[in-house]
Amino acid sequence: MQITKTVENDKLILALEGRLDTLTAPLLEAEVVGKLDGVKTLVFDFQNLAYVSSAGLRILFMAQKVMSKQGQMVLRNVNSDINDIFKVTGFSNILTIE
């Protein structure tokens, strides 16, 4: 998985490419854990993301918990397969998906 990071003032955009699974979740965790201070808007761009496993869901949930206290988190360009995963797991009820 590749992560492209863009910072615009207090907005952090993380564009993910490939698969967010057990092998790659630590890469995203390293970009998120302890690195959201001062971030008011966290955007995950899933335009080129093909898959999310439970390990990836854990990182997204953790980021959502942090951002709910200091701003907002948004998921953009979510494909139908990943959206189905969010619906089945109930994540569609706790995440903001555009």
CSV table of N, CA and C in Angstrom, one decimal:
chain,number,residue,atom,x,y,z
A,1,MET,N,0.8,-1.2,0.0
A,1,MET,CA,0.0,0.0,0.0
A,1,MET,C,0.9,1.2,0.0
A,2,GLN,N,0.4,2.2,-0.8
A,2,GLN,CA,1.1,3.5,-0.8
A,2,GLN,C,0.2,4.6,-0.1
A,3,ILE,N,0.9,5.5,0.7
A,3,ILE,CA,0.2,6.5,1.3
A,3,ILE,C,0.7,7.9,0.9
A,4,THR,N,-0.1,8.7,0.3
A,4,THR,CA,0.3,10.1,-0.1
A,4,THR,C,-0.3,11.0,0.9
A,5,LYS,N,0.5,11.8,1.5
A,5,LYS,CA,0.1,12.7,2.6
A,5,LYS,C,0.2,14.1,2.1
A,6,THR,N,-0.9,14.9,2.3
A,6,THR,CA,-1.0,16.3,2.0
A,6,THR,C,-1.5,17.0,3.2
A,7,VAL,N,-0.8,18.1,3.5
A,7,VAL,CA,-1.2,19.0,4.7
A,7,VAL,C,-1.6,20.3,4.1
A,8,GLU,N,-2.9,20.8,4.5
A,8,GLU,CA,-3.4,22.1,4.1
A,8,GLU,C,-3.8,22.8,5.4
A,9,ASN,N,-3.0,23.6,5.9
A,9,ASN,CA,-3.3,24.3,7.2
A,9,ASN,C,-3.6,23.2,8.3
A,10,ASP,N,-4.8,23.2,8.8
A,10,ASP,CA,-5.2,22.2,9.8
A,10,ASP,C,-5.9,21.0,9.3
A,11,LYS,N,-5.8,20.7,8.0
A,11,LYS,CA,-6.4,19.6,7.3
A,11,LYS,C,-5.3,18.6,6.8
A,12,LEU,N,-5.5,17.4,7.2
A,12,LEU,CA,-4.6,16.3,6.7
A,12,LEU,C,-5.3,15.4,5.8
A,13,ILE,N,-4.8,15.2,4.6
A,13,ILE,CA,-5.4,14.3,3.6
A,13,ILE,C,-4.4,13.1,3.4
A,14,LEU,N,-4.9,11.9,3.6
A,14,LEU,CA,-4.2,10.7,3.4
A,14,LEU,C,-4.8,9.9,2.3
A,15,ALA,N,-4.1,9.9,1.1
A,15,ALA,CA,-4.6,9.1,0.0
A,15,ALA,C,-4.0,7.7,0.0
A,16,LEU,N,-4.8,6.7,0.0
A,16,LEU,CA,-4.3,5.3,0.1
A,16,LEU,C,-4.5,4.6,-1.2
A,17,GLU,N,-3.5,3.8,-1.5
A,17,GLU,CA,-3.5,3.1,-2.8
A,17,GLU,C,-3.1,1.6,-2.5
A,18,GLY,N,-3.9,0.7,-3.0
A,18,GLY,CA,-3.6,-0.7,-2.9
A,18,GLY,C,-4.5,-1.4,-1.9
A,19,ARG,N,-4.0,-2.1,-0.9
A,19,ARG,CA,-4.8,-2.9,0.0
A,19,ARG,C,-4.5,-2.5,1.4
A,20,LEU,N,-5.5,-2.2,2.3
A,20,LEU,CA,-5.3,-1.9,3.7
A,20,LEU,C,-5.6,-3.2,4.4
A,21,ASP,N,-4.6,-4.0,4.7
A,21,ASP,CA,-4.8,-5.3,5.4
A,21,ASP,C,-3.8,-5.5,6.5
A,22,THR,N,-3.7,-6.7,7.0
A,22,THR,CA,-2.8,-7.0,8.1
A,22,THR,C,-1.4,-6.6,7.9
A,23,LEU,N,-0.9,-6.8,6.7
A,23,LEU,CA,0.5,-6.4,6.3
A,23,LEU,C,0.7,-4.9,6.2
A,24,THR,N,-0.3,-4.2,5.7
A,24,THR,CA,-0.1,-2.8,5.5
A,24,THR,C,-0.7,-1.8,6.5
A,25,ALA,N,-1.6,-2.3,7.4
A,25,ALA,CA,-2.2,-1.5,8.4
A,25,ALA,C,-1.1,-0.8,9.3
A,26,PRO,N,0.0,-1.4,9.6
A,26,PRO,CA,1.0,-0.7,10.4
A,26,PRO,C,1.6,0.5,9.8
A,27,LEU,N,1.6,0.5,8.4
A,27,LEU,CA,2.0,1.7,7.7
A,27,LEU,C,1.1,2.9,8.0
A,28,LEU,N,-0.2,2.6,7.9
A,28,LEU,CA,-1.2,3.7,8.2
A,28,LEU,C,-1.2,4.1,9.6
A,29,GLU,N,-1.0,3.1,10.5
A,29,GLU,CA,-1.0,3.4,11.9
A,29,GLU,C,0.2,4.3,12.3
A,30,ALA,N,1.3,4.1,11.6
A,30,ALA,CA,2.5,5.0,11.8
A,30,ALA,C,2.2,6.4,11.4
A,31,GLU,N,1.3,6.6,10.4
A,31,GLU,CA,1.0,7.9,9.9
A,31,GLU,C,0.0,8.6,10.8
A,32,VAL,N,-0.8,7.9,11.6
A,32,VAL,CA,-1.9,8.4,12.4
A,32,VAL,C,-1.6,8.6,13.8
A,33,VAL,N,-1.0,7.5,14.5
A,33,VAL,CA,-0.8,7.5,15.9
A,33,VAL,C,0.1,8.6,16.4
A,34,GLY,N,-0.4,9.5,17.2
A,34,GLY,CA,0.4,10.6,17.7
A,34,GLY,C,0.7,11.7,16.8
A,35,LYS,N,0.1,11.6,15.6
A,35,LYS,CA,0.4,12.6,14.6
A,35,LYS,C,-0.8,13.5,14.2
A,36,LEU,N,-1.8,13.5,15.0
A,36,LEU,CA,-3.0,14.2,14.7
A,36,LEU,C,-3.2,15.5,15.5
A,37,ASP,N,-2.2,15.8,16.3
A,37,ASP,CA,-2.2,17.1,17.1
A,37,ASP,C,-2.4,18.3,16.1
A,38,GLY,N,-3.3,19.1,16.4
A,38,GLY,CA,-3.5,20.3,15.5
A,38,GLY,C,-4.3,20.0,14.3
A,39,VAL,N,-4.7,18.8,14.0
A,39,VAL,CA,-5.5,18.5,12.8
A,39,VAL,C,-6.9,18.6,13.2
A,40,LYS,N,-7.6,19.4,12.4
A,40,LYS,CA,-9.1,19.6,12.7
A,40,LYS,C,-9.9,18.8,11.7
A,41,THR,N,-9.3,18.5,10.5
A,41,THR,CA,-10.0,17.7,9.5
A,41,THR,C,-9.1,16.7,9.0
A,42,LEU,N,-9.5,15.4,9.1
A,42,LEU,CA,-8.7,14.3,8.6
A,42,LEU,C,-9.5,13.7,7.5
A,43,VAL,N,-8.9,13.6,6.3
A,43,VAL,CA,-9.6,13.1,5.1
A,43,VAL,C,-8.8,11.9,4.6
A,44,PHE,N,-9.5,10.8,4.5
A,44,PHE,CA,-8.9,9.6,3.9
A,44,PHE,C,-9.5,9.5,2.4
A,45,ASP,N,-8.6,9.5,1.5
A,45,ASP,CA,-9.1,9.4,0.1
A,45,ASP,C,-8.8,8.0,-0.4
A,46,PHE,N,-9.9,7.3,-0.6
A,46,PHE,CA,-9.9,5.8,-1.0
A,46,PHE,C,-10.0,5.6,-2.5
A,47,GLN,N,-9.7,6.6,-3.3
A,47,GLN,CA,-9.9,6.6,-4.8
A,47,GLN,C,-9.2,5.3,-5.3
A,48,ASN,N,-8.0,5.0,-4.8
A,48,ASN,CA,-7.2,3.9,-5.4
A,48,ASN,C,-7.0,2.8,-4.4
A,49,LEU,N,-7.9,2.7,-3.4
A,49,LEU,CA,-7.8,1.6,-2.4
A,49,LEU,C,-8.8,0.5,-2.9
A,50,ALA,N,-8.2,-0.7,-2.9
A,50,ALA,CA,-9.0,-1.9,-3.4
A,50,ALA,C,-9.7,-2.7,-2.3
A,51,TYR,N,-9.2,-2.6,-1.1
A,51,TYR,CA,-9.6,-3.6,0.0
A,51,TYR,C,-9.3,-3.0,1.4
A,52,VAL,N,-10.2,-3.3,2.3
A,52,VAL,CA,-9.9,-3.0,3.7
A,52,VAL,C,-10.2,-4.2,4.6
A,53,SER,N,-9.3,-4.7,5.4
A,53,SER,CA,-9.5,-5.8,6.3
A,53,SER,C,-9.8,-5.3,7.7
A,54,SER,N,-10.1,-6.2,8.6
A,54,SER,CA,-10.4,-5.9,10.0
A,54,SER,C,-9.2,-5.1,10.6
A,55,ALA,N,-8.0,-5.4,10.2
A,55,ALA,CA,-6.8,-4.6,10.7
A,55,ALA,C,-6.9,-3.2,10.3
A,56,GLY,N,-7.3,-2.9,9.0
A,56,GLY,CA,-7.5,-1.6,8.5
A,56,GLY,C,-8.7,-0.9,9.2
A,57,LEU,N,-9.8,-1.6,9.5
A,57,LEU,CA,-10.9,-1.0,10.2
A,57,LEU,C,-10.5,-0.6,11.6
A,58,ARG,N,-9.6,-1.3,12.2
A,58,ARG,CA,-9.2,-0.9,13.6
A,58,ARG,C,-8.5,0.4,13.5
A,59,ILE,N,-7.6,0.6,12.5
A,59,ILE,CA,-6.9,1.9,12.4
A,59,ILE,C,-7.9,3.1,12.2
A,60,LEU,N,-8.9,2.8,11.3
A,60,LEU,CA,-9.9,3.8,11.0
A,60,LEU,C,-10.7,4.2,12.2
A,61,PHE,N,-11.1,3.2,13.0
A,61,PHE,CA,-11.8,3.4,14.2
A,61,PHE,C,-11.0,4.2,15.2
A,62,MET,N,-9.8,3.9,15.3
A,62,MET,CA,-8.9,4.6,16.3
A,62,MET,C,-8.8,6.1,15.9
A,63,ALA,N,-8.6,6.3,14.6
A,63,ALA,CA,-8.5,7.7,14.1
A,63,ALA,C,-9.8,8.4,14.3
A,64,GLN,N,-10.9,7.7,14.1
A,64,GLN,CA,-12.2,8.3,14.3
A,64,GLN,C,-12.4,8.8,15.7
A,65,LYS,N,-12.0,7.9,16.7
A,65,LYS,CA,-12.1,8.3,18.1
A,65,LYS,C,-11.3,9.6,18.4
A,66,VAL,N,-10.1,9.7,17.9
A,66,VAL,CA,-9.3,10.9,18.1
A,66,VAL,C,-9.9,12.1,17.5
A,67,MET,N,-10.4,12.0,16.2
A,67,MET,CA,-10.9,13.1,15.5
A,67,MET,C,-12.2,13.6,16.0
A,68,SER,N,-13.0,12.7,16.6
A,68,SER,CA,-14.3,13.1,17.2
A,68,SER,C,-14.2,14.0,18.3
A,69,LYS,N,-13.0,14.1,18.9
A,69,LYS,CA,-12.7,15.0,20.1
A,69,LYS,C,-12.1,16.3,19.6
A,70,GLN,N,-11.5,16.3,18.4
A,70,GLN,CA,-10.8,17.6,18.0
A,70,GLN,C,-11.2,18.1,16.6
A,71,GLY,N,-12.2,17.4,16.0
A,71,GLY,CA,-12.6,17.9,14.6
A,71,GLY,C,-13.4,16.9,13.9
A,72,GLN,N,-13.1,16.6,12.7
A,72,GLN,CA,-13.9,15.7,11.9
A,72,GLN,C,-13.0,14.8,11.1
A,73,MET,N,-13.5,13.6,10.7
A,73,MET,CA,-12.8,12.7,9.8
A,73,MET,C,-13.8,12.3,8.7
A,74,VAL,N,-13.3,12.3,7.5
A,74,VAL,CA,-14.1,12.1,6.3
A,74,VAL,C,-13.4,11.1,5.4
A,75,LEU,N,-14.2,10.1,4.9
A,75,LEU,CA,-13.7,9.2,3.9
A,75,LEU,C,-14.3,9.6,2.5
A,76,ARG,N,-13.4,9.7,1.5
A,76,ARG,CA,-13.9,10.1,0.2
A,76,ARG,C,-13.5,9.0,-0.8
A,77,ASN,N,-14.3,9.0,-1.9
A,77,ASN,CA,-14.1,8.1,-3.0
A,77,ASN,C,-14.0,6.7,-2.6
A,78,VAL,N,-15.0,6.3,-1.8
A,78,VAL,CA,-15.1,4.9,-1.3
A,78,VAL,C,-15.8,4.0,-2.4
A,79,ASN,N,-15.1,3.0,-2.8
A,79,ASN,CA,-15.8,2.1,-3.9
A,79,ASN,C,-16.8,1.2,-3.3
A,80,SER,N,-17.6,0.6,-4.1
A,80,SER,CA,-18.8,-0.2,-3.6
A,80,SER,C,-18.4,-1.4,-2.8
A,81,ASP,N,-17.3,-2.0,-3.1
A,81,ASP,CA,-16.8,-3.2,-2.3
A,81,ASP,C,-16.4,-2.8,-0.9
A,82,ILE,N,-15.7,-1.7,-0.8
A,82,ILE,CA,-15.3,-1.2,0.6
A,82,ILE,C,-16.5,-0.7,1.3
A,83,ASN,N,-17.4,0.0,0.6
A,83,ASN,CA,-18.6,0.5,1.2
A,83,ASN,C,-19.5,-0.7,1.8
A,84,ASP,N,-19.5,-1.8,1.0
A,84,ASP,CA,-20.2,-3.0,1.5
A,84,ASP,C,-19.6,-3.5,2.8
A,85,ILE,N,-18.3,-3.5,2.9
A,85,ILE,CA,-17.6,-3.9,4.1
A,85,ILE,C,-18.0,-3.0,5.3
A,86,PHE,N,-18.0,-1.7,5.0
A,86,PHE,CA,-18.5,-0.7,6.1
A,86,PHE,C,-19.9,-1.0,6.5
A,87,LYS,N,-20.8,-1.3,5.6
A,87,LYS,CA,-22.2,-1.6,5.9
A,87,LYS,C,-22.3,-2.9,6.8
A,88,VAL,N,-21.7,-3.9,6.3
A,88,VAL,CA,-21.8,-5.2,7.0
A,88,VAL,C,-21.2,-5.1,8.5
A,89,THR,N,-20.1,-4.4,8.6
A,89,THR,CA,-19.5,-4.2,10.0
A,89,THR,C,-20.1,-3.2,10.8
A,90,GLY,N,-21.0,-2.4,10.3
A,90,GLY,CA,-21.6,-1.3,11.0
A,90,GLY,C,-20.8,0.0,11.0
A,91,PHE,N,-19.6,0.0,10.3
A,91,PHE,CA,-18.8,1.2,10.3
A,91,PHE,C,-19.4,2.3,9.5
A,92,SER,N,-20.4,2.0,8.7
A,92,SER,CA,-21.0,3.1,7.9
A,92,SER,C,-21.9,3.9,8.9
A,93,ASN,N,-22.2,3.4,10.1
A,93,ASN,CA,-22.9,4.2,11.0
A,93,ASN,C,-22.1,5.2,11.9
A,94,ILE,N,-20.7,4.9,11.9
A,94,ILE,CA,-19.9,5.7,12.7
A,94,ILE,C,-18.9,6.6,11.9
A,95,LEU,N,-18.7,6.3,10.6
A,95,LEU,CA,-17.8,7.0,9.8
A,95,LEU,C,-18.6,8.0,8.9
A,96,THR,N,-18.0,9.1,8.6
A,96,THR,CA,-18.6,10.0,7.6
A,96,THR,C,-18.0,9.7,6.2
A,97,ILE,N,-18.9,9.2,5.4
A,97,ILE,CA,-18.5,8.7,4.0
A,97,ILE,C,-19.1,9.7,3.0
A,98,GLU,N,-18.3,10.3,2.2
A,98,GLU,CA,-18.8,11.2,1.2
A,98,GLU,C,-18.8,10.5,-0.2
